[in-house]
């Protein structure tokens, strides 16, 4: 007999079992059910079809209209109205209206709605972001969301795990975004299919919470069920600031079984760009020639946090956005927007010739606020670059860190920060 991984321990605890095995089907209690303006309306329709009349817990559901908001057209206005009316009718405490809201996966941790040891499901594939806090967190379909809103439970197949042992620390300008792009490049977009990606090792201490959120956020881009980090001092510090809830810290057993163990030396991670049309199609700057671009997007649930904006501002300060480039900066939450304003970051962006938007997922999923025309190229701090992701099927998205995106906005081509900060 072998022990359990971190993910397996959380699942077992929430299923009321002493032990779970990979492949086992379980029913587990959830601590939070999340939906947005695209996925919640479908869930609400299913919820009513089930004949449910009330939600299992008004505190444990979060509804965040962030994709097509502020309403971009009549259809998105209708979607948001369904969510809003449901939230009022059910007395849901964590409904975040425009003006309160942010991009869900930046907002939920900021509001302290997830703590270590939680089991969270969300009708959005990037729900895996909260694994940075040592919680089990994964994306589900709208029907699963509906059932969980009614019952407080969801079914899971217990995943195997890949263990990533981190050591060393990142070089200047290199970030969590580069780490996860390198990992996806190494294992492929289905390299962790239905597995948990578990991050541990002494290198963890050098990664900021924002770096961890970015890494966990893109676990899904390797096909993973979830990404999860060991809880350490930095996690506890973050939780203390953001949440008043009690929590439980789980640790993987020493004798837990992993499908593979990979060692990652953070000091060897280079600045990395994912070329079209897959997050795994990675290149480093020794392989990148002059590629002119039309647009830069700095934001999203992957890289719209304060530290991301600080890095971008540091590079853009005193420079001008290239005349042929449209640079769009989207702070991920109202709080981040306000702090960026107080720190003078927004002023730097606007003086450089970038546009700053209210929090929204915006162009990341081809929604609004920066859609690409045929043949256009964008460097974006988002998480996906599939065909047509940000607009026309013949447009191209290059995924990079805020440092690379900011530098590229200034030079008008895919560039490293060193090229600007000479």
CSV table of C-alpha atoms in Angstrom, one decimal:
chain,number,residue,atom,x,y,z
A,1,UNK,CA,0.0,0.0,0.0
A,2,UNK,CA,1.2,3.5,-0.8
A,3,UNK,CA,0.1,6.9,0.6
A,4,UNK,CA,-1.9,9.7,-0.9
A,5,UNK,CA,-0.9,12.8,-2.9
A,6,UNK,CA,-2.0,16.2,-1.7
A,7,UNK,CA,-4.9,16.3,-4.1
A,8,UNK,CA,-6.0,12.8,-3.1
A,9,UNK,CA,-5.9,13.8,0.6
A,10,UNK,CA,-8.2,16.8,0.0
A,11,UNK,CA,-10.6,14.7,-2.1
A,12,UNK,CA,-10.7,11.9,0.5
A,13,UNK,CA,-11.4,14.3,3.4
A,14,UNK,CA,-14.3,15.9,1.4
A,15,UNK,CA,-15.7,12.5,0.5
A,16,UNK,CA,-15.6,11.4,4.2
A,17,UNK,CA,-13.2,8.6,3.3
A,18,UNK,CA,-10.0,7.5,4.9
A,19,UNK,CA,-8.3,6.7,1.6
A,20,UNK,CA,-8.9,7.1,-2.1
A,21,UNK,CA,-7.2,5.5,-5.1
A,22,UNK,CA,-6.5,6.9,-8.6
A,23,UNK,CA,-9.5,6.1,-10.8
A,24,UNK,CA,-12.0,5.8,-8.0
A,25,UNK,CA,-15.3,7.6,-8.4
A,26,UNK,CA,-16.4,9.6,-5.3
A,27,UNK,CA,-19.1,12.0,-4.2
A,28,UNK,CA,-17.5,14.9,-2.4
A,29,UNK,CA,-18.7,18.0,-0.5
A,30,UNK,CA,-17.7,21.3,-2.1
A,31,UNK,CA,-16.6,24.5,-0.3
A,32,UNK,CA,-17.3,26.8,-3.2
A,33,UNK,CA,-19.3,26.7,-6.5
A,34,UNK,CA,-18.4,29.3,-9.0
A,35,UNK,CA,-20.0,30.5,-12.2
A,36,UNK,CA,-19.7,33.5,-14.6
A,37,UNK,CA,-21.9,35.3,-17.1
A,38,UNK,CA,-21.3,32.7,-19.8
A,39,UNK,CA,-21.6,29.5,-17.8
A,40,UNK,CA,-24.0,30.4,-15.0
A,41,UNK,CA,-27.1,31.0,-17.2
A,42,UNK,CA,-26.9,27.4,-18.5
A,43,UNK,CA,-26.5,26.2,-14.9
A,44,UNK,CA,-29.4,28.2,-13.7
A,45,UNK,CA,-31.6,26.8,-16.4
A,46,UNK,CA,-30.6,23.2,-15.4
A,47,UNK,CA,-31.0,24.1,-11.7
A,48,UNK,CA,-34.6,25.1,-12.4
A,49,UNK,CA,-35.2,22.0,-14.6
A,50,UNK,CA,-34.1,19.8,-11.7
A,51,UNK,CA,-36.9,21.4,-9.7
A,52,UNK,CA,-34.5,22.8,-7.1
A,53,UNK,CA,-36.0,25.7,-5.2
A,54,UNK,CA,-33.1,26.9,-3.1
A,55,UNK,CA,-29.3,26.7,-3.1
A,56,UNK,CA,-27.5,24.5,-0.6
A,57,UNK,CA,-25.6,27.4,1.0
A,58,UNK,CA,-25.9,31.1,0.1
A,59,UNK,CA,-22.3,31.7,1.3
A,60,UNK,CA,-20.7,29.0,-0.8
A,61,UNK,CA,-21.7,30.1,-4.3
A,62,UNK,CA,-19.9,32.8,-6.2
A,63,UNK,CA,-21.3,34.4,-9.3
A,64,UNK,CA,-19.0,36.8,-11.2
A,65,UNK,CA,-20.1,38.4,-14.5
A,66,UNK,CA,-16.7,39.0,-16.0
A,67,UNK,CA,-16.5,37.7,-19.6
A,68,UNK,CA,-18.7,40.0,-21.6
A,69,UNK,CA,-19.0,42.8,-19.0
A,70,UNK,CA,-19.7,45.7,-18.9
A,71,UNK,CA,-22.4,44.3,-21.2
A,72,UNK,CA,-21.0,44.4,-24.7
A,73,UNK,CA,-24.3,43.8,-26.5
A,74,UNK,CA,-27.9,42.8,-26.0
A,75,UNK,CA,-27.2,39.1,-25.7
A,76,UNK,CA,-24.6,39.6,-22.9
A,77,UNK,CA,-26.9,42.0,-21.1
A,78,UNK,CA,-29.6,39.2,-21.1
A,79,UNK,CA,-27.1,36.7,-19.8
A,80,UNK,CA,-26.0,39.0,-17.0
A,81,UNK,CA,-29.6,39.7,-16.1
A,82,UNK,CA,-30.3,36.0,-15.7
A,83,UNK,CA,-27.4,35.7,-13.3
A,84,UNK,CA,-28.3,38.9,-11.4
A,85,UNK,CA,-31.9,37.9,-10.9
A,86,UNK,CA,-31.0,34.4,-9.7
A,87,UNK,CA,-28.5,35.9,-7.2
A,88,UNK,CA,-31.1,38.2,-5.8
A,89,UNK,CA,-33.8,35.5,-5.7
A,90,UNK,CA,-31.5,33.0,-4.0
A,91,UNK,CA,-29.9,35.5,-1.6
A,92,UNK,CA,-26.4,34.6,-2.9
A,93,UNK,CA,-23.9,36.6,-0.8
A,94,UNK,CA,-21.0,36.4,-3.3
A,95,UNK,CA,-22.5,38.0,-6.4
A,96,UNK,CA,-20.2,40.6,-7.7
A,97,UNK,CA,-21.8,43.3,-9.8
A,98,UNK,CA,-19.9,45.5,-12.3
A,99,UNK,CA,-18.1,48.0,-10.1
A,100,UNK,CA,-17.4,45.3,-7.5
A,101,UNK,CA,-16.3,42.6,-9.7
A,102,UNK,CA,-13.0,41.5,-11.3
A,103,UNK,CA,-11.9,38.7,-13.4
A,104,UNK,CA,-13.2,35.7,-11.3
A,105,UNK,CA,-9.9,33.9,-10.8
A,106,UNK,CA,-8.2,37.1,-9.5
A,107,UNK,CA,-11.2,38.2,-7.5
A,108,UNK,CA,-12.0,35.0,-5.6
A,109,UNK,CA,-8.6,34.7,-3.9
A,110,UNK,CA,-8.5,38.5,-3.3
A,111,UNK,CA,-11.9,38.3,-1.5
A,112,UNK,CA,-10.7,35.4,0.7
A,113,UNK,CA,-13.3,32.9,-0.7
A,114,UNK,CA,-10.7,30.1,-1.0
A,115,UNK,CA,-8.4,28.9,1.7
A,116,UNK,CA,-5.9,26.0,1.9
A,117,UNK,CA,-7.6,22.5,2.0
A,118,UNK,CA,-10.8,23.7,0.2
A,119,UNK,CA,-12.5,21.8,-2.5
A,120,UNK,CA,-13.7,24.2,-5.2
A,121,UNK,CA,-15.4,23.7,-8.5
A,122,UNK,CA,-16.2,26.4,-11.1
A,123,UNK,CA,-17.9,26.4,-14.4
A,124,UNK,CA,-14.8,27.8,-16.0
A,125,UNK,CA,-11.7,25.8,-17.0
A,126,UNK,CA,-9.3,28.2,-15.3
A,127,UNK,CA,-10.8,27.5,-11.9
A,128,UNK,CA,-7.6,25.5,-11.3
A,129,UNK,CA,-6.0,28.9,-10.4
A,130,UNK,CA,-6.8,28.5,-6.7
A,131,UNK,CA,-4.5,25.5,-6.4
A,132,UNK,CA,-1.9,28.1,-5.7
A,133,UNK,CA,-3.4,28.3,-2.2
A,134,UNK,CA,-3.1,24.6,-1.5
A,135,UNK,CA,-6.8,23.9,-2.4
A,136,UNK,CA,-8.2,21.4,-4.8
A,137,UNK,CA,-9.8,23.4,-7.5
A,138,UNK,CA,-11.0,22.4,-10.9
A,139,UNK,CA,-13.3,23.4,-13.8
A,140,UNK,CA,-16.6,21.6,-14.4
A,141,UNK,CA,-19.5,21.9,-16.9
A,142,UNK,CA,-22.6,23.9,-16.2
A,143,UNK,CA,-24.7,20.9,-15.4
A,144,UNK,CA,-22.3,19.9,-12.6
A,145,UNK,CA,-22.4,23.4,-11.4
A,146,UNK,CA,-26.2,23.3,-11.3
A,147,UNK,CA,-26.2,20.0,-9.3
A,148,UNK,CA,-23.6,21.4,-6.9
A,149,UNK,CA,-25.6,24.6,-6.3
A,150,UNK,CA,-28.5,22.5,-5.3
A,151,UNK,CA,-26.8,19.7,-3.3
A,152,UNK,CA,-23.4,21.0,-2.3
A,153,UNK,CA,-21.8,17.9,-3.8
A,154,UNK,CA,-20.1,16.9,-7.0
A,155,UNK,CA,-18.7,13.6,-8.3
A,156,UNK,CA,-15.0,13.2,-9.1
A,157,UNK,CA,-12.7,10.6,-10.6
A,158,UNK,CA,-9.6,10.6,-8.3
A,159,UNK,CA,-6.7,11.7,-10.4
A,160,UNK,CA,-3.1,10.4,-10.5
A,161,UNK,CA,-0.4,13.0,-10.0
A,162,UNK,CA,2.7,14.4,-11.6
A,163,UNK,CA,5.1,15.8,-9.0
A,164,UNK,CA,7.2,18.9,-9.9
A,165,UNK,CA,10.1,19.4,-7.6
A,166,UNK,CA,11.2,23.1,-7.9
A,167,UNK,CA,14.7,24.3,-7.0
A,168,UNK,CA,16.7,27.5,-7.4
A,169,UNK,CA,15.2,30.8,-8.2
A,170,UNK,CA,14.2,32.8,-11.3
A,171,UNK,CA,16.5,35.2,-13.1
A,172,UNK,CA,15.6,38.9,-13.6
A,173,UNK,CA,12.5,39.5,-15.7
A,174,UNK,CA,11.6,35.7,-15.7
A,175,UNK,CA,8.3,34.9,-14.1
A,176,UNK,CA,5.8,32.2,-13.2
A,177,UNK,CA,4.4,32.6,-16.8
A,178,UNK,CA,7.8,31.5,-18.2
A,179,UNK,CA,7.8,28.5,-15.8
A,180,UNK,CA,4.4,27.2,-16.8
A,181,UNK,CA,5.1,27.8,-20.5
A,182,UNK,CA,8.3,25.8,-20.3
A,183,UNK,CA,6.5,23.0,-18.4
A,184,UNK,CA,3.7,22.9,-21.0
A,185,UNK,CA,6.3,22.9,-23.8
A,186,UNK,CA,8.1,20.0,-22.1
A,187,UNK,CA,5.1,17.7,-21.4
A,188,UNK,CA,2.7,18.9,-24.1
A,189,UNK,CA,-0.9,20.1,-24.0
A,190,UNK,CA,-2.1,16.7,-22.9
A,191,UNK,CA,1.0,15.8,-20.9
A,192,UNK,CA,-0.9,15.9,-17.6
A,193,UNK,CA,-4.3,14.7,-18.9
A,194,UNK,CA,-6.7,14.2,-16.0
A,195,UNK,CA,-3.8,14.3,-13.6
A,196,UNK,CA,-3.0,16.7,-10.8
A,197,UNK,CA,0.1,18.7,-11.2
A,198,UNK,CA,1.6,19.0,-7.7
A,199,UNK,CA,4.3,21.6,-7.0
A,200,UNK,CA,6.8,21.3,-4.2
A,201,UNK,CA,10.5,21.6,-3.3
A,202,UNK,CA,12.8,24.3,-1.9
A,203,UNK,CA,12.4,26.4,-5.0
A,204,UNK,CA,8.8,27.2,-4.0
A,205,UNK,CA,9.9,29.7,-1.4
A,206,UNK,CA,11.3,32.0,-4.1
A,207,UNK,CA,8.0,32.1,-6.1
A,208,UNK,CA,5.6,34.9,-5.2
A,209,UNK,CA,1.9,34.1,-4.8
A,210,UNK,CA,1.2,35.8,-8.1
A,211,UNK,CA,3.7,33.6,-9.8
A,212,UNK,CA,2.0,30.6,-8.2
A,213,UNK,CA,-1.5,31.8,-9.3
A,214,UNK,CA,-0.2,32.1,-12.9
A,215,UNK,CA,1.4,28.6,-12.8
A,216,UNK,CA,-1.8,26.9,-11.3
A,217,UNK,CA,-4.0,28.9,-13.7
A,218,UNK,CA,-2.4,27.3,-16.8
A,219,UNK,CA,-2.3,23.7,-15.4
A,220,UNK,CA,-5.4,23.1,-17.5
A,221,UNK,CA,-3.3,24.0,-20.6
A,222,UNK,CA,-1.4,20.8,-20.0
A,223,UNK,CA,-4.7,18.9,-19.7
A,224,UNK,CA,-4.4,18.7,-16.0
A,225,UNK,CA,-7.4,18.1,-13.6
A,226,UNK,CA,-5.8,20.6,-11.2
A,227,UNK,CA,-2.6,22.3,-10.3
A,228,UNK,CA,-1.7,22.5,-6.6
A,229,UNK,CA,1.1,24.0,-4.5
A,230,UNK,CA,2.3,23.0,-1.1
A,231,UNK,CA,1.3,25.5,1.6
A,232,UNK,CA,4.2,27.5,3.0
A,233,UNK,CA,4.9,30.8,4.8
A,234,UNK,CA,3.9,32.9,1.7
A,235,UNK,CA,0.6,31.1,1.4
A,236,UNK,CA,-0.2,31.6,5.1
A,237,UNK,CA,0.7,35.3,4.8
A,238,UNK,CA,-1.6,35.7,1.9
A,239,UNK,CA,-4.5,33.9,3.5
A,240,UNK,CA,-4.1,35.9,6.7
A,241,UNK,CA,-4.4,39.2,4.8
A,242,UNK,CA,-7.3,38.1,2.6
A,243,UNK,CA,-9.5,35.7,4.6
A,244,UNK,CA,-11.0,35.2,8.1
A,245,UNK,CA,-12.0,31.6,7.5
A,246,UNK,CA,-10.6,28.5,9.3
A,247,UNK,CA,-8.6,26.2,7.1
A,248,UNK,CA,-6.8,22.9,7.2
A,249,UNK,CA,-3.3,22.3,5.7
A,250,UNK,CA,-2.9,18.9,3.9
A,251,UNK,CA,0.5,17.4,3.0
A,252,UNK,CA,1.2,14.6,0.6
A,253,UNK,CA,2.3,11.4,2.2
A,254,UNK,CA,6.1,10.6,1.9
A,255,UNK,CA,5.2,7.3,0.2
A,256,UNK,CA,2.6,8.8,-2.2
A,257,UNK,CA,2.7,7.4,-5.7
A,258,UNK,CA,3.2,9.7,-8.7
A,259,UNK,CA,2.9,8.8,-12.4
A,260,UNK,CA,6.2,10.8,-12.8
A,261,UNK,CA,8.4,13.1,-10.9
A,262,UNK,CA,10.1,16.1,-12.7
A,263,UNK,CA,12.7,18.3,-11.3
A,264,UNK,CA,12.6,22.0,-12.4
A,265,UNK,CA,15.6,24.3,-11.8
A,266,UNK,CA,14.0,27.7,-11.8
A,267,UNK,CA,17.4,29.4,-12.4
A,268,UNK,CA,17.5,27.7,-15.8
A,269,UNK,CA,14.1,29.0,-17.0
A,270,UNK,CA,14.4,31.5,-19.9
A,271,UNK,CA,12.0,34.1,-21.1
A,272,UNK,CA,9.5,32.1,-23.1
A,273,UNK,CA,6.9,32.8,-25.8
A,274,UNK,CA,4.2,30.4,-26.9
A,275,UNK,CA,3.8,30.7,-30.7
A,276,UNK,CA,0.5,30.0,-32.5
A,277,UNK,CA,-1.6,28.0,-32.2
A,278,UNK,CA,-0.8,26.0,-29.0
A,279,UNK,CA,0.5,27.0,-25.5
A,280,UNK,CA,3.0,24.1,-26.0
A,281,UNK,CA,4.6,25.7,-29.1
A,282,UNK,CA,7.2,27.5,-27.1
A,283,UNK,CA,10.3,29.5,-28.3
A,284,UNK,CA,13.0,31.3,-26.5
A,285,UNK,CA,14.6,34.6,-27.7
A,286,UNK,CA,17.5,32.8,-29.4
A,287,UNK,CA,14.9,31.3,-31.7
A,288,UNK,CA,12.8,34.4,-32.3
A,289,UNK,CA,13.4,36.6,-35.4
A,290,UNK,CA,11.8,39.9,-36.1
A,291,UNK,CA,8.1,39.4,-35.9
A,292,UNK,CA,6.0,42.6,-36.2
A,293,UNK,CA,2.9,42.8,-34.1
A,294,UNK,CA,-0.4,44.8,-34.2
A,295,UNK,CA,-1.6,44.5,-30.6
A,296,UNK,CA,-0.5,43.8,-27.0
A,297,UNK,CA,-2.9,42.7,-24.2
A,298,UNK,CA,-1.6,42.9,-20.6
A,299,UNK,CA,-4.3,41.4,-18.3
A,300,UNK,CA,-6.4,38.3,-17.9
A,301,UNK,CA,-6.9,35.8,-15.1
A,302,UNK,CA,-3.3,34.7,-15.8
A,303,UNK,CA,-1.5,38.0,-15.6
A,304,UNK,CA,-3.6,40.9,-14.6
A,305,UNK,CA,-2.5,41.2,-11.0
A,306,UNK,CA,-0.7,44.1,-9.4
A,307,UNK,CA,2.8,42.6,-9.7
A,308,UNK,CA,2.2,42.0,-13.4
A,309,UNK,CA,1.2,45.7,-13.9
A,310,UNK,CA,4.2,46.8,-12.0
A,311,UNK,CA,6.6,44.9,-14.2
A,312,UNK,CA,4.9,46.2,-17.4
A,313,UNK,CA,5.0,49.8,-16.0
A,314,UNK,CA,8.7,49.5,-15.1
A,315,UNK,CA,9.4,48.7,-18.7
A,316,UNK,CA,7.0,51.1,-20.4
A,317,UNK,CA,8.0,54.1,-18.2
A,318,UNK,CA,9.4,56.9,-20.2
A,319,UNK,CA,8.8,55.0,-23.5
A,320,UNK,CA,6.1,55.3,-26.1
A,321,UNK,CA,4.0,52.5,-27.5
A,322,UNK,CA,5.0,51.8,-31.1
A,323,UNK,CA,2.8,53.8,-33.5
A,324,UNK,CA,1.6,50.6,-35.2
A,325,UNK,CA,0.7,48.8,-32.0
A,326,UNK,CA,-2.5,49.0,-30.0
A,327,UNK,CA,-1.6,48.3,-26.3
A,328,UNK,CA,-4.4,47.4,-24.0
A,329,UNK,CA,-3.9,47.0,-20.3
A,330,UNK,CA,-6.7,45.4,-18.2
A,331,UNK,CA,-6.3,45.3,-14.4
A,332,UNK,CA,-7.9,42.1,-13.2
A,333,UNK,CA,-10.0,43.5,-10.3
A,334,UNK,CA,-11.3,46.9,-9.1
A,335,UNK,CA,-8.9,46.7,-6.2
A,336,UNK,CA,-5.9,46.1,-8.4
A,337,UNK,CA,-7.1,48.9,-10.7
A,338,UNK,CA,-7.3,51.3,-7.7
A,339,UNK,CA,-3.9,50.3,-6.3
A,340,UNK,CA,-2.4,50.7,-9.8
A,341,UNK,CA,-3.9,54.1,-10.0
A,342,UNK,CA,-2.5,55.1,-6.6
A,343,UNK,CA,0.9,53.8,-7.5
A,344,UNK,CA,0.9,55.9,-10.7
A,345,UNK,CA,1.1,52.8,-12.9
A,346,UNK,CA,-2.0,53.8,-14.9
A,347,UNK,CA,-0.4,57.2,-15.6
A,348,UNK,CA,2.7,55.4,-17.0
A,349,UNK,CA,0.5,53.3,-19.3
A,350,UNK,CA,-1.5,56.2,-20.5
A,351,UNK,CA,1.5,58.5,-21.0
A,352,UNK,CA,3.1,55.7,-23.0
A,353,UNK,CA,0.1,55.5,-25.3
A,354,UNK,CA,-1.6,52.4,-23.9
A,355,UNK,CA,-5.3,52.2,-23.2
A,356,UNK,CA,-6.5,51.1,-19.7
A,357,UNK,CA,-9.8,49.2,-19.3
A,358,UNK,CA,-12.1,48.3,-16.5
A,359,UNK,CA,-11.7,44.7,-15.3
A,360,UNK,CA,-13.0,42.2,-17.8
A,361,UNK,CA,-11.8,39.0,-19.5
A,362,UNK,CA,-12.3,41.1,-22.7
A,363,UNK,CA,-10.2,40.0,-25.7
A,364,UNK,CA,-8.7,36.8,-24.1
A,365,UNK,CA,-11.6,34.7,-25.4
A,366,UNK,CA,-12.4,36.9,-28.4
A,367,UNK,CA,-15.1,38.6,-26.4
A,368,UNK,CA,-14.6,42.4,-26.7
A,369,UNK,CA,-12.1,45.2,-25.9
A,370,UNK,CA,-9.5,44.2,-28.6
A,371,UNK,CA,-10.6,41.7,-31.1
A,372,UNK,CA,-8.2,40.9,-33.9
A,373,UNK,CA,-8.8,41.2,-37.6
A,374,UNK,CA,-7.7,38.8,-40.3
A,375,UNK,CA,-3.9,38.5,-40.4
A,376,UNK,CA,-3.3,40.5,-37.2
A,377,UNK,CA,-0.8,39.4,-34.6
A,378,UNK,CA,-1.0,40.0,-30.8
A,379,UNK,CA,1.3,39.4,-27.9
A,380,UNK,CA,-0.8,38.7,-24.9
A,381,UNK,CA,-0.4,37.7,-21.3
A,382,UNK,CA,-3.4,35.5,-21.6
A,383,UNK,CA,-3.5,31.7,-21.5
A,384,UNK,CA,-4.7,30.3,-24.8
A,385,UNK,CA,-3.7,30.9,-28.4
A,386,UNK,CA,-5.9,28.4,-30.3
A,387,UNK,CA,-7.0,29.3,-33.8
A,388,UNK,CA,-9.5,32.2,-33.6
A,389,UNK,CA,-9.1,32.6,-29.9
A,390,UNK,CA,-8.8,36.4,-30.0
A,391,UNK,CA,-10.8,37.1,-33.1
A,392,UNK,CA,-10.4,36.1,-36.8
A,393,UNK,CA,-9.4,32.5,-37.5
A,394,UNK,CA,-6.4,33.9,-39.5
A,395,UNK,CA,-5.2,36.1,-36.6
A,396,UNK,CA,-2.3,35.0,-34.3
A,397,UNK,CA,-1.8,35.1,-30.6
A,398,UNK,CA,1.7,34.9,-29.0
A,399,UNK,CA,1.4,34.1,-25.3
A,400,UNK,CA,4.1,35.7,-23.1
A,401,UNK,CA,4.7,37.3,-19.7
A,402,UNK,CA,3.9,41.0,-18.9
A,403,UNK,CA,7.6,41.8,-19.2
A,404,UNK,CA,7.8,40.5,-22.8
A,405,UNK,CA,4.3,42.0,-23.7
A,406,UNK,CA,5.3,45.5,-22.4
A,407,UNK,CA,8.7,45.4,-24.3
A,408,UNK,CA,6.9,44.2,-27.5
A,409,UNK,CA,4.4,47.1,-27.2
A,410,UNK,CA,7.3,49.6,-27.4
A,411,UNK,CA,9.4,48.0,-30.1
A,412,UNK,CA,6.5,46.9,-32.3
A,413,UNK,CA,7.9,43.3,-32.5
A,414,UNK,CA,8.2,40.4,-30.2
A,415,UNK,CA,10.9,41.6,-27.9
A,416,UNK,CA,12.6,40.8,-24.6
A,417,UNK,CA,12.6,43.4,-21.8
A,418,UNK,CA,16.4,43.7,-22.2
A,419,UNK,CA,15.9,45.2,-25.7
A,420,UNK,CA,14.0,48.1,-24.1
A,421,UNK,CA,15.9,48.4,-20.8
A,422,UNK,CA,19.4,48.7,-22.3
